[in-house]
Structures are given as structure tokens and as C-alpha cells.
Short mmCIF file of C-alpha atoms in Angstrom, two decimals:
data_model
loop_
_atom_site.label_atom_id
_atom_site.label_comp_id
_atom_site.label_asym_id
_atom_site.label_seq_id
_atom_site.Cartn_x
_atom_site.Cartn_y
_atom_site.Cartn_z
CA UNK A 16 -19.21 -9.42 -10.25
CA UNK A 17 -18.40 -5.87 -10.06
CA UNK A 18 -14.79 -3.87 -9.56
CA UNK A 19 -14.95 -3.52 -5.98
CA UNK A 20 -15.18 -7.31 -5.78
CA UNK A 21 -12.86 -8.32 -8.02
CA UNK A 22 -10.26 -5.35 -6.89
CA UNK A 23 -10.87 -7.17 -3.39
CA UNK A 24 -10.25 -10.40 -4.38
CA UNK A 25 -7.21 -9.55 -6.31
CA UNK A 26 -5.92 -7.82 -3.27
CA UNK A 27 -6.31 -10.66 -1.26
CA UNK A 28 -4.85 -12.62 -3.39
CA UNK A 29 -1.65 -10.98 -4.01
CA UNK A 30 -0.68 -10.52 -0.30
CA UNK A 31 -1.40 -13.61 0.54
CA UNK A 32 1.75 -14.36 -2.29
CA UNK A 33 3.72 -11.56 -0.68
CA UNK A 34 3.44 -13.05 2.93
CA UNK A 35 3.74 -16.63 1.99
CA UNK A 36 6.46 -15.86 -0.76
CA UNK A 37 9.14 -13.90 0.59
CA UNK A 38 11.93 -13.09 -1.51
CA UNK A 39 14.88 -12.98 -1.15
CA UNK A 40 17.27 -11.32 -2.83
CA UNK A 41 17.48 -7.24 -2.39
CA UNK A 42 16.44 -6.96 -6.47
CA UNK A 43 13.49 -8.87 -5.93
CA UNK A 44 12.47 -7.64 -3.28
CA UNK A 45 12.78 -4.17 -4.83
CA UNK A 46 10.74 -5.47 -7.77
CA UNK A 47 8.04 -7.26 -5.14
CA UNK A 48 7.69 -3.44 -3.30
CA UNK A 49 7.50 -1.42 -6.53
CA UNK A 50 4.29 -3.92 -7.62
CA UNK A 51 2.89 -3.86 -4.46
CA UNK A 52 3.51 -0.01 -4.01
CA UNK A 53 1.42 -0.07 -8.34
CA UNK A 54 -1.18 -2.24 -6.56
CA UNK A 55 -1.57 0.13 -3.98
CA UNK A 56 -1.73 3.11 -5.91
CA UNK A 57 -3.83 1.65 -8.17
CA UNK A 58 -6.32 0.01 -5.89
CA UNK A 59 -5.72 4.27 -3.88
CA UNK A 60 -6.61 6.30 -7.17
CA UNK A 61 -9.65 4.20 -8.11
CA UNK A 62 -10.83 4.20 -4.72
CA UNK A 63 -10.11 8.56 -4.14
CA UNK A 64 -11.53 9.08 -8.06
CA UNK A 65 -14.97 6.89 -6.48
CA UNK A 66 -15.15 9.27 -3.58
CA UNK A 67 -14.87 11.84 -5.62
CA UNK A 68 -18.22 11.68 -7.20
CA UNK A 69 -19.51 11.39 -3.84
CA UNK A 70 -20.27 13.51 -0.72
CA UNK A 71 -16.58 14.23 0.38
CA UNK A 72 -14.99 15.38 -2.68
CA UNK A 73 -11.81 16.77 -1.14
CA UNK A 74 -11.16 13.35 0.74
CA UNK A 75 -11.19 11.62 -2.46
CA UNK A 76 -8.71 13.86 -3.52
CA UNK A 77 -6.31 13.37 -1.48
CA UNK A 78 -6.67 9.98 -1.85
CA UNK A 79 -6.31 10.07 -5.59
CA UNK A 80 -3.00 11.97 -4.98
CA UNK A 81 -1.76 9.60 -2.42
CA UNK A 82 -2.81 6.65 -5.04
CA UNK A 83 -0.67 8.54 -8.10
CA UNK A 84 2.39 8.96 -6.14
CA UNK A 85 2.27 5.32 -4.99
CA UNK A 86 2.00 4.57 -8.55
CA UNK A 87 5.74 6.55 -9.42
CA UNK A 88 7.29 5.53 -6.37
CA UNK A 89 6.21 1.47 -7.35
CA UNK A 90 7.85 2.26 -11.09
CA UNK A 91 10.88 3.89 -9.64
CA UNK A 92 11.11 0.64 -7.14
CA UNK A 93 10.93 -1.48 -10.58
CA UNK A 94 12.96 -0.21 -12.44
CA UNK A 95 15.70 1.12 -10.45
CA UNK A 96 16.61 -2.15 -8.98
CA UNK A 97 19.09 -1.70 -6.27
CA UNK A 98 20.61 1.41 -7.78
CA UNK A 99 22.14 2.31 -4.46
CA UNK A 100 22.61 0.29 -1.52
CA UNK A 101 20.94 2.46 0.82
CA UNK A 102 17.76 2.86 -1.64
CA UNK A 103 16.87 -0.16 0.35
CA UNK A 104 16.77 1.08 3.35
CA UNK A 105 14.81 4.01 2.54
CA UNK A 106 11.84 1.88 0.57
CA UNK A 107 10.92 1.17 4.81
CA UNK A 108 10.45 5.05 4.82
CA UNK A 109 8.81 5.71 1.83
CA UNK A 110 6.43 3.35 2.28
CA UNK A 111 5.70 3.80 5.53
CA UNK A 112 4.87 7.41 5.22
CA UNK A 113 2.83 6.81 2.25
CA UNK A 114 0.57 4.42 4.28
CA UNK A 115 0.87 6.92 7.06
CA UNK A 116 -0.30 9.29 4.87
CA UNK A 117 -2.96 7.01 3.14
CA UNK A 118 -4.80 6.38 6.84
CA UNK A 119 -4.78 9.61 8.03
CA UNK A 120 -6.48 11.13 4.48
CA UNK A 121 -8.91 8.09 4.94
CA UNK A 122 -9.86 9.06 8.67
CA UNK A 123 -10.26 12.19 7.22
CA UNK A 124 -12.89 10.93 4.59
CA UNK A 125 -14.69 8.20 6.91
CA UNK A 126 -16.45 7.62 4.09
CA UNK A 127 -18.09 3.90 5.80
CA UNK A 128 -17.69 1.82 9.11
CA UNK A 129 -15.56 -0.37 7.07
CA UNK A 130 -13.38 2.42 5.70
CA UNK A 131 -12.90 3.59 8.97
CA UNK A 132 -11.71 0.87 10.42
CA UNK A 133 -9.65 0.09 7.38
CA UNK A 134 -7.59 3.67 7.72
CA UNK A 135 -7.25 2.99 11.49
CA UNK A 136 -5.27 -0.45 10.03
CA UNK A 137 -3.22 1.12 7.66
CA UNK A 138 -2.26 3.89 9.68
CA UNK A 139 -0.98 1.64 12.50
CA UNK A 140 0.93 -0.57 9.78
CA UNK A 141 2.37 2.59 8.50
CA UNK A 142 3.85 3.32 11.55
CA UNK A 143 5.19 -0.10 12.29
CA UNK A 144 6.80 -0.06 9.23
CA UNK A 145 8.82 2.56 9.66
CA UNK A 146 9.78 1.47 12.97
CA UNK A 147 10.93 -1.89 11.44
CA UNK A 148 12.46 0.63 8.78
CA UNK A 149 14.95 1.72 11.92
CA UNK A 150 15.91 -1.82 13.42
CA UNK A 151 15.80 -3.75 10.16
CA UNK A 152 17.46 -2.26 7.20
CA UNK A 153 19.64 -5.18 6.48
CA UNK A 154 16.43 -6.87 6.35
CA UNK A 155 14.12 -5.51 3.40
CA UNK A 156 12.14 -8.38 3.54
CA UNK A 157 9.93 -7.41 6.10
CA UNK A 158 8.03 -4.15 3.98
CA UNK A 159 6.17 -7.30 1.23
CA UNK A 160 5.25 -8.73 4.32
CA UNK A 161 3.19 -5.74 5.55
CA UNK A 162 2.24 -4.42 2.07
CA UNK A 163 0.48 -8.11 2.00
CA UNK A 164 -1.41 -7.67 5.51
CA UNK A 165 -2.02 -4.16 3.88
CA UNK A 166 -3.40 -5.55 0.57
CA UNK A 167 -5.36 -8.31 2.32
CA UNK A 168 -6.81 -5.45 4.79
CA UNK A 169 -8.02 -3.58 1.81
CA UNK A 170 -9.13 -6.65 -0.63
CA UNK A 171 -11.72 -7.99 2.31
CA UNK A 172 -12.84 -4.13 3.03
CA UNK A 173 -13.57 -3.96 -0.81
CA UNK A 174 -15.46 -7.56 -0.49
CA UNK A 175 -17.56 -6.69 2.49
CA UNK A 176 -18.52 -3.61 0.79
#
């Protein structure tokens, strides 16, 4: 089985968790988006440092960039549990404009059909999320919810490739 495949599966896997297992308390909820936010940048850098080798080197880039700050930003989530109350609020933001910025850098790639379609996704999740950032902020919840549509968006793309 090779990385792509397993990468998918694991995706899958954990946002199915983060969907059906909705924490609740603010600290573990930070904790769940700081490891989703490291699965993302993870699963973000070793998908931009693949493109790299390929036709559209700057696109891969970007995406590597995209993947290392989602890395930090999912450590500083982790460990900085609840350090201020309205850190909360703002994960909605951060988030959101990461996966914002994630689409848009992988419409600028279209590296496949099934990349496209993929960015197209994440973009529009982005942007829901940080309208949920402005009506919900007493209600972190939501943002493991749509990091696990995100992950399970991304784990099938990585299958079907």
C-alpha cells in the first residue's frame, strides 16, 4: 500500500472521530483543533513537497508553506490550552483562513480533476468556517466538525488517486 493510500485512509479515519466525537470541553477542543490543524499540515507539506518535484513547482510551494504553518498553529493550539478566553474564538479565524488559503493555492496548482475539485471543497469550508467563527464563538465545537469533513474530503481524494 503506498503513502497516498494510507495518508487517505488515516484522514478518513480521523474525521470521521472528529465528527462523531465531539468534545466538549473548551481544552479539548483546543487540543482536538491543534491535532487536526498537525494532520492538516502534515497531510499539506507532504502533499506541496510531492508537487514540488513535479510540473508546478511554485504551487507546491505554497502549499508546503501553507502545510508548515498549519503545523505551528496545531502546536500552539496544543499546548496553549485555553490560555485566553478569546483564543477560542479566534481558532474559527485562523483556521478558516488557513483553509481559505489552502484552496485558493490548490486552484492555483490544479494539479488533477480530483485536486481540483478538492480545493473548490476546502475553499468553500474555509469560508463557512469563518462565518460560523462570527455567530458561534461560544460554540468552538463546530471548527472539529469541519476539520473532519475537511480531513475526510482530502483522505478519499488521496484514495481515488
Amino acid at each position: 500500500m503506498d503513502i497516498n493510500r494510507s495518508a487517505g485512509i488515516i484522514s478518513v479515519i480521523l474525521g470521521l472521530i472528529f465528527i462523531l466525537f465531539p468534545m466538549f470541553s473548551s481544552g479539548l477542543v483546543s487540543i482536538i483543533v491543534g491535532l487536526s490543524l498537525l494532520f492538516f499540515g502534515i497531510s499539506a507539506a507532504f502533499m506541496g513537497w510531492n508537487m514540488r518535484d513535479g510540473i508546478n513547482n511554485t504551487g507546491g510551494n505554497i502549499i508546503l508553506i501553507i502545510g508548515i504553518i498549519a503545523v505551528i498553529f496545531g502546536f500552539l493550539f496544543i499546548f496553549y490550552i485555553d490560555a485566553l478566553s478569546f483564543l477560542i474564538g479566534l481558532q474559527f479565524y485562523i483556521v478558516g483562513f488557513i483553509m481559505i488559503i489552502f484552496g485558493i493555492a490548490g486552484l492555483i496548482s490544479r494539479m488533477t480533476r480530483f485536486s481540483l475539485f478538492t480545493s473548490i471543497l476546502v475553499l468553500i469550508m474555509g469560508i463557512v468556517l469563518i462565518a460560523l467563527a462570527a455567530f458561534a464563538m461560544n460554540q468552538p465545537i463546530y471548527i472539529a466538525i469541519i476539520i473532519g469533513v475537511v480531513l475526510i474530503i482530502e483522505g478519499i481524494v488521496m484514495l481515488l488517486n
